[in-house]
XYZ file of C-alpha atoms in Angstrom:
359
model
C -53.771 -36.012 19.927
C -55.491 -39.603 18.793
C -53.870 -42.570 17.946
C -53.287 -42.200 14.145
C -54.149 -38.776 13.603
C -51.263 -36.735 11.923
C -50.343 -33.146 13.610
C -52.353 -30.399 13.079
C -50.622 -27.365 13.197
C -53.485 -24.355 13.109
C -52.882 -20.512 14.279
C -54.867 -19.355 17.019
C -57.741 -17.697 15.498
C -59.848 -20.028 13.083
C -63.563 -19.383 11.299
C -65.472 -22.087 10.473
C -67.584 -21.885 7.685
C -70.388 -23.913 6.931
C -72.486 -23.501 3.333
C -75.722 -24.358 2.480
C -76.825 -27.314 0.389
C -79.833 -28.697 1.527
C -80.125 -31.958 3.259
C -76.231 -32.544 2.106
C -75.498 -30.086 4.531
C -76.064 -32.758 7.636
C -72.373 -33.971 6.286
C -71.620 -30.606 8.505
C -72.120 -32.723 11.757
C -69.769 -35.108 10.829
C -67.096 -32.075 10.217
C -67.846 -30.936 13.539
C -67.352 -34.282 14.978
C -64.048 -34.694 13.384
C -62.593 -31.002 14.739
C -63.932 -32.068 18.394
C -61.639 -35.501 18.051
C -58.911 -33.076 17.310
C -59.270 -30.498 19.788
C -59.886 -27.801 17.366
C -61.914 -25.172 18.750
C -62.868 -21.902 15.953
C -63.275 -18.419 17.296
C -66.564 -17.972 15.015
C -68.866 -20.054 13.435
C -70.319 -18.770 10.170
C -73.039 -20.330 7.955
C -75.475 -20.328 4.950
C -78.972 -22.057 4.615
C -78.823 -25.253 6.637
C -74.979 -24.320 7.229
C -76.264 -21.573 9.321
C -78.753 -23.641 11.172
C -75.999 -26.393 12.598
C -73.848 -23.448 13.160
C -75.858 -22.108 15.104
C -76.923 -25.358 17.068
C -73.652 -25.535 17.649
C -73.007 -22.283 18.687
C -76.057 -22.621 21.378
C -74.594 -25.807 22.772
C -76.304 -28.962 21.236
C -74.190 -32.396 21.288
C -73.304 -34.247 18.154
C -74.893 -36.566 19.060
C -78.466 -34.884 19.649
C -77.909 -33.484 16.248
C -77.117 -36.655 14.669
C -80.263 -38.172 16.212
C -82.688 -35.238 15.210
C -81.473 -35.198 11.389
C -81.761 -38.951 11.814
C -85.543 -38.549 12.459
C -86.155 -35.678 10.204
C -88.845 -36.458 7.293
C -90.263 -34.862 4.323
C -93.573 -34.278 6.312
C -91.734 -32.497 8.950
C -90.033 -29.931 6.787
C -92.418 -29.660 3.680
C -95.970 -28.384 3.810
C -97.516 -26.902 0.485
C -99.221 -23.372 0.471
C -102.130 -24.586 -0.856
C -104.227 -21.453 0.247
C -101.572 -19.016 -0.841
C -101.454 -21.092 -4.542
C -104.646 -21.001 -4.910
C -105.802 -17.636 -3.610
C -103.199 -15.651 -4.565
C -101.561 -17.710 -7.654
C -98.658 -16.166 -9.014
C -98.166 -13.255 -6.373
C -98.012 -16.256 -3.596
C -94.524 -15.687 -1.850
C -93.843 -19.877 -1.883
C -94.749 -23.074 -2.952
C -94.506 -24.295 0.893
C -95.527 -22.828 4.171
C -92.981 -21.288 6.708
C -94.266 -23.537 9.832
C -92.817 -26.026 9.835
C -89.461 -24.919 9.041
C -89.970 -22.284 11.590
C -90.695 -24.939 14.153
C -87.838 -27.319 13.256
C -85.292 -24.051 13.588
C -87.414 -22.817 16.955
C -86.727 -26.511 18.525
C -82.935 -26.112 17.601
C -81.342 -23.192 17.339
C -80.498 -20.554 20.602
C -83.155 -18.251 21.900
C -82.405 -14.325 21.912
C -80.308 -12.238 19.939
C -76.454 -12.577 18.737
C -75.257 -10.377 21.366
C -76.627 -13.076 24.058
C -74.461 -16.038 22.386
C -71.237 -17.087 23.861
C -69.352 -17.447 20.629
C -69.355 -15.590 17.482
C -71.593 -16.396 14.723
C -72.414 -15.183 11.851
C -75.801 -15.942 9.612
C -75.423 -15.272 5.860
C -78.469 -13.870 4.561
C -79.333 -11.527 1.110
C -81.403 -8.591 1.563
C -84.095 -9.265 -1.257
C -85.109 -5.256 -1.594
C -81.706 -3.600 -1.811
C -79.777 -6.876 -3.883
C -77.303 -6.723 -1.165
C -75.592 -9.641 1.569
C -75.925 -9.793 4.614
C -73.970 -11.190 7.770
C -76.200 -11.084 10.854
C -73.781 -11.395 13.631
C -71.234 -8.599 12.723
C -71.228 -5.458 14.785
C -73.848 -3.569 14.172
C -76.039 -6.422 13.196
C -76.051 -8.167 16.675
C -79.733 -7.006 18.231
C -81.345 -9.664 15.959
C -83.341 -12.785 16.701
C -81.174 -15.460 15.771
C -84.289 -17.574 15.010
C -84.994 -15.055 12.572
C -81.793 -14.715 10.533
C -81.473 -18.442 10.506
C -85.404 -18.943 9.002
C -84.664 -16.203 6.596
C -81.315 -17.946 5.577
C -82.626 -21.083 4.898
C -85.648 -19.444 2.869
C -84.678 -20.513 -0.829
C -86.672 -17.829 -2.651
C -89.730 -20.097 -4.274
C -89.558 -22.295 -1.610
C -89.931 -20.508 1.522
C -91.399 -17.038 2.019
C -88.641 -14.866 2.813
C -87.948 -13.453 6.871
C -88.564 -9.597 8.070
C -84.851 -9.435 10.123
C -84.492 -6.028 11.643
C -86.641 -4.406 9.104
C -84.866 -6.406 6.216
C -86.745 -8.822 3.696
C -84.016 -11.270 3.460
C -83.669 -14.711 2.016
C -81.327 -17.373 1.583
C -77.814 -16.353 1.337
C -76.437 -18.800 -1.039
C -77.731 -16.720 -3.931
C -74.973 -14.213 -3.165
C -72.256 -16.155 -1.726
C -72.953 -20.454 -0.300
C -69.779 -20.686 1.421
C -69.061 -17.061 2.595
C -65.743 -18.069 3.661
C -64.088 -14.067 2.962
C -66.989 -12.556 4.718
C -66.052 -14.640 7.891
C -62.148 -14.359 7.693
C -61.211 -10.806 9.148
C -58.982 -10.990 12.055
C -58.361 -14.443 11.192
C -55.286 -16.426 11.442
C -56.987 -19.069 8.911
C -60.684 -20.528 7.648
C -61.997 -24.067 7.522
C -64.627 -24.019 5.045
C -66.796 -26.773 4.376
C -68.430 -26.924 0.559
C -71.456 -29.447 0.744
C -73.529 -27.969 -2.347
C -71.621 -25.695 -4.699
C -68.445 -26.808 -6.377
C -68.920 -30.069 -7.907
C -72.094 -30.792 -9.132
C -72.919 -34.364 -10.663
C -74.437 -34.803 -13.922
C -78.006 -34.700 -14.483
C -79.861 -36.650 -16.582
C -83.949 -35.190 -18.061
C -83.390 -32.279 -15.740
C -86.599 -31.098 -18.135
C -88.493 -33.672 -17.293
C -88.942 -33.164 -13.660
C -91.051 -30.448 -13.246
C -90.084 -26.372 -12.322
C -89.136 -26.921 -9.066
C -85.931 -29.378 -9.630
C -84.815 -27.322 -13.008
C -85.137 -24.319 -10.414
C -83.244 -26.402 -7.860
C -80.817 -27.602 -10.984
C -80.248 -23.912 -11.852
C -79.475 -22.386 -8.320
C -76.780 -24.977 -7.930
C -75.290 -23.746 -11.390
C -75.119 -20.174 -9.993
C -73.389 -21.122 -6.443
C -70.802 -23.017 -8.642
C -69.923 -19.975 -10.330
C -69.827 -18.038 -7.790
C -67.570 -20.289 -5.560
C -65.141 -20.954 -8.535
C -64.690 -17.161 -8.563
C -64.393 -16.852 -5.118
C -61.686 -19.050 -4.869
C -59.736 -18.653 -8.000
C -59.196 -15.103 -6.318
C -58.640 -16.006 -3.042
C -57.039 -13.276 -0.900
C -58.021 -14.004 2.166
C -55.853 -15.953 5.271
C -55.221 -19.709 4.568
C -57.824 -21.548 3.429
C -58.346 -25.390 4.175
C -61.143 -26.345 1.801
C -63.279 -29.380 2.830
C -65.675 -30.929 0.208
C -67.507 -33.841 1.204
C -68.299 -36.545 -1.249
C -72.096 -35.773 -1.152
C -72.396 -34.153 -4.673
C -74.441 -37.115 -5.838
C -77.076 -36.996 -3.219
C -80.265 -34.630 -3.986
C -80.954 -31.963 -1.773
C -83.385 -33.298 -0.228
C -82.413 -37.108 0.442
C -84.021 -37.953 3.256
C -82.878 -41.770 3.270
C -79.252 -41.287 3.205
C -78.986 -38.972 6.021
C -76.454 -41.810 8.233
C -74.484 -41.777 5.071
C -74.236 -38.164 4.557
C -72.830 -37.490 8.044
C -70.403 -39.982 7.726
C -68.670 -38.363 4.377
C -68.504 -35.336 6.105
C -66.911 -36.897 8.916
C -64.365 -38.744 5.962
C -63.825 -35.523 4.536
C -63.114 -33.245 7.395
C -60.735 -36.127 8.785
C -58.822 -36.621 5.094
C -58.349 -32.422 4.908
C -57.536 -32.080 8.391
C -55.087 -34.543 8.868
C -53.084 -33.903 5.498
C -52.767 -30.215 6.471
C -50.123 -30.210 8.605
C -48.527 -26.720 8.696
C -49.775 -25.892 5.455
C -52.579 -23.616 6.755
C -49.316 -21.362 8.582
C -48.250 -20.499 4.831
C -51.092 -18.962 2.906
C -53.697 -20.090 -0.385
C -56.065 -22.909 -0.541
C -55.483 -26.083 0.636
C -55.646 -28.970 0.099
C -53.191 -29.424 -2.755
C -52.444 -32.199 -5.041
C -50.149 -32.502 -8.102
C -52.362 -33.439 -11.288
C -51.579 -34.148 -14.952
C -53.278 -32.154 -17.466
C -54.124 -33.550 -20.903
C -56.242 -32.935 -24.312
C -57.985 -35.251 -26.095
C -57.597 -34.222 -29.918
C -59.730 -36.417 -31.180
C -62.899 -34.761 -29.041
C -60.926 -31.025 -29.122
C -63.660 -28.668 -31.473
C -60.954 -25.801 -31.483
C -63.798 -23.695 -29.956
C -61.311 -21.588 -27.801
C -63.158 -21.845 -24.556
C -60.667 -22.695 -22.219
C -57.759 -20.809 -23.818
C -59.959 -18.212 -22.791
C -60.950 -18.674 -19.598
C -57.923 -20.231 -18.339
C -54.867 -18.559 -20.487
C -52.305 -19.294 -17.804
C -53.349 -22.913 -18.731
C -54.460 -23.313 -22.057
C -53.649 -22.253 -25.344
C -54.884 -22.792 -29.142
C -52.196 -24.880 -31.362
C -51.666 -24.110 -35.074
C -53.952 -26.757 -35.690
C -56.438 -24.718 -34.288
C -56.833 -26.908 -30.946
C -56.255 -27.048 -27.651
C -52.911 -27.457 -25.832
C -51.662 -27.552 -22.027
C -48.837 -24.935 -21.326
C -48.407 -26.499 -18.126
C -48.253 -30.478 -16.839
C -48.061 -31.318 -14.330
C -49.211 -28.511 -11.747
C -49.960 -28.222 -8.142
C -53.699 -27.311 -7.649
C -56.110 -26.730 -5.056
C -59.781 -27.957 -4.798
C -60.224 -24.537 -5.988
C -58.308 -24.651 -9.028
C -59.457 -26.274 -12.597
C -63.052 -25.828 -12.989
C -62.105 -24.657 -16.622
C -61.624 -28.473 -17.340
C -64.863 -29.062 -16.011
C -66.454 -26.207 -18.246
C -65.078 -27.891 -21.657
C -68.296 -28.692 -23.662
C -66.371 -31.297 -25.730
C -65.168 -32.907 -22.578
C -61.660 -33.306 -23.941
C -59.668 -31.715 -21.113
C -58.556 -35.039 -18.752
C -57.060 -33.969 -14.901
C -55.332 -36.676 -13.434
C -54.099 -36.726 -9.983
C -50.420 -38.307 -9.701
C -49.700 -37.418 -6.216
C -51.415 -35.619 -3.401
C -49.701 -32.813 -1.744
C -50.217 -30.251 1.027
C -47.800 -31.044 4.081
């Protein structure tokens, strides 16, 4: 154990979970950073989008440090090339605005030759088969006599964006458009999951979001639908103890290219803030971490229009003034709890955070 770290107390069999999120997803290699300090070694490695592809780095044995450098030295030219034939020729029935190269070339440079079966670890690559509407875990038995390569490319292949992968006779794409952080698909047999949420919970505000052409609304509107997704995900979490690590990158684009230092480092900040206020939290059960928050309405905003009685009744309820009212204050909640306060198109719901719990 370091000098100032607090003790970790983790069961024996951890997942890791890594979800997509673009270029916010290099805050991942911070995380992993932060687990190494503390001798914390998961039994498999699991991973969306650009989750998938450090994963799987990982997984095939490249340092921190090498992955630091080479997302360090990544640019827009290196990742981005537009399908001007395919645009042009083919117009609408192109399958992306950019070509698969380059991506394919970045992923071929990093990621572990051969199939899953030929890794020393277990790892799984979260992927959505586009024909039958259904997810898919390459990695799991049965789905081991893949190219990795392949299931990475066809994870990180945001439909629009990328042309999608043939994977074992499978036209799959990215995975976050069934599940970013597919921290329940990773968690049988597991004693507990680390999950790491770079892209998908907390979204900031955007401002002309119409004004910026198809391809950010598109972005803008994908990010929407992971949100929702998580926040059900987690509000009905019934898996092993969670730990639930959200790095403060949800004001960085996508695609920031410049701030890629910066990025690492929150992850690093956030892995080392979860991990060393778990203590022996993660023996008990839920999501973690938890914090005790204060719950308030603002009257004067309140329009009485019901939402959040409805969505969160265990909360909320309507007064006989016809607005909103707190059953509850304060509570104990997880990053996963509260997104109904979020939701509140009035913004008259106030969270407050008194103390911060977990241990």
């Amino acid at each position: 154990m370091l000098n100032g770290m607090r003790d970790i107390a983790l069961p024996a069999k951890v997942s890791l979970v890594l979800g997509g999120g673009g270029l916010k997803g290099f805050a991942h290699i911070g995380v992993l950073k932060a687990l190494e300090e503390r001798g914390i070694s998961p039994s498999v490695f699991a991973g969306t989008s650009i989750g998938s592809l450090i994963a799987a780095a990982y997984v095939g044995g490249m340092p921190i440090a090498e992955m630091t450098a080479r997302a360090k030295a990544l640019t827009k030219n290196d990742l981005f090339k537009i399908n001007h034939v395919g645009m042009v020729t083919r117009r609408m029935l192109s399958p992306s605005l950019y070509l698969a190269r380059p991506l394919r070339k970045i992923i071929a440079e990093i990621v572990p030759k051969g199939t899953f079966r030929d890794l020393n670890s277990r790892l799984l690559v979260n992927t959505v088969d586009l024909e039958s509407a259904s997810q898919v875990l390459f990695g799991l038995p049965g789905l081991e006599d893949v190219s990795v390569a392949e299931a990475v490319y066809a994870s990180c292949a945001l439909p629009g964006f990328f042309p999608p992968a043939n994977v074992a006779g499978r036209t799959c794409a990215d995975g976050g458009i069934a599940d970013n952080v597919p921290a329940l698909a990773a968690s049988y047999g597991m004693d507990a999951v680390i999950a790491v949420d770079v892209g998908s919970s907390t979204i900031a505000s955007a401002r002309h979001i119409g004004e910026n052409g198809f391809a950010a609304i598109y972005l803008r509107s994908v990010q929407i639908m992971m949100k929702s997704l998580q926040a059900q995900q987690l509000a009905s979490w019934s898996g092993p103890p969670l730990l639930l690590v959200r790095p403060a990158v949800w004001h960085y684009n996508w695609f920031s290219f410049g701030q890629v230092e910066r990025i690492i480092q929150l992850g690093y900040e956030g892995a080392v803030d979860a991990l060393d206020g778990v203590g022996r939290s993660l023996l008990l059960g839920g999501v973690w971490p938890r914090r005790v928050v204060k719950v308030s309405v603002d009257r004067a905003k309140c329009t009485g229009c019901t939402y959040c009685a409805t969505v969160a009744p265990h909360m909320m309820r309507m007064d006989r003034d016809g607005k909103a009212s707190v059953l509850h204050s304060p509570v104990e909640w997880s990053r996963a709890d509260g997104d109904f306060v979020h939701q509140c198109p009035a913004e008259a719901i106030n969270a407050e955070i008194v103390l911060v719990g977990g241990n």
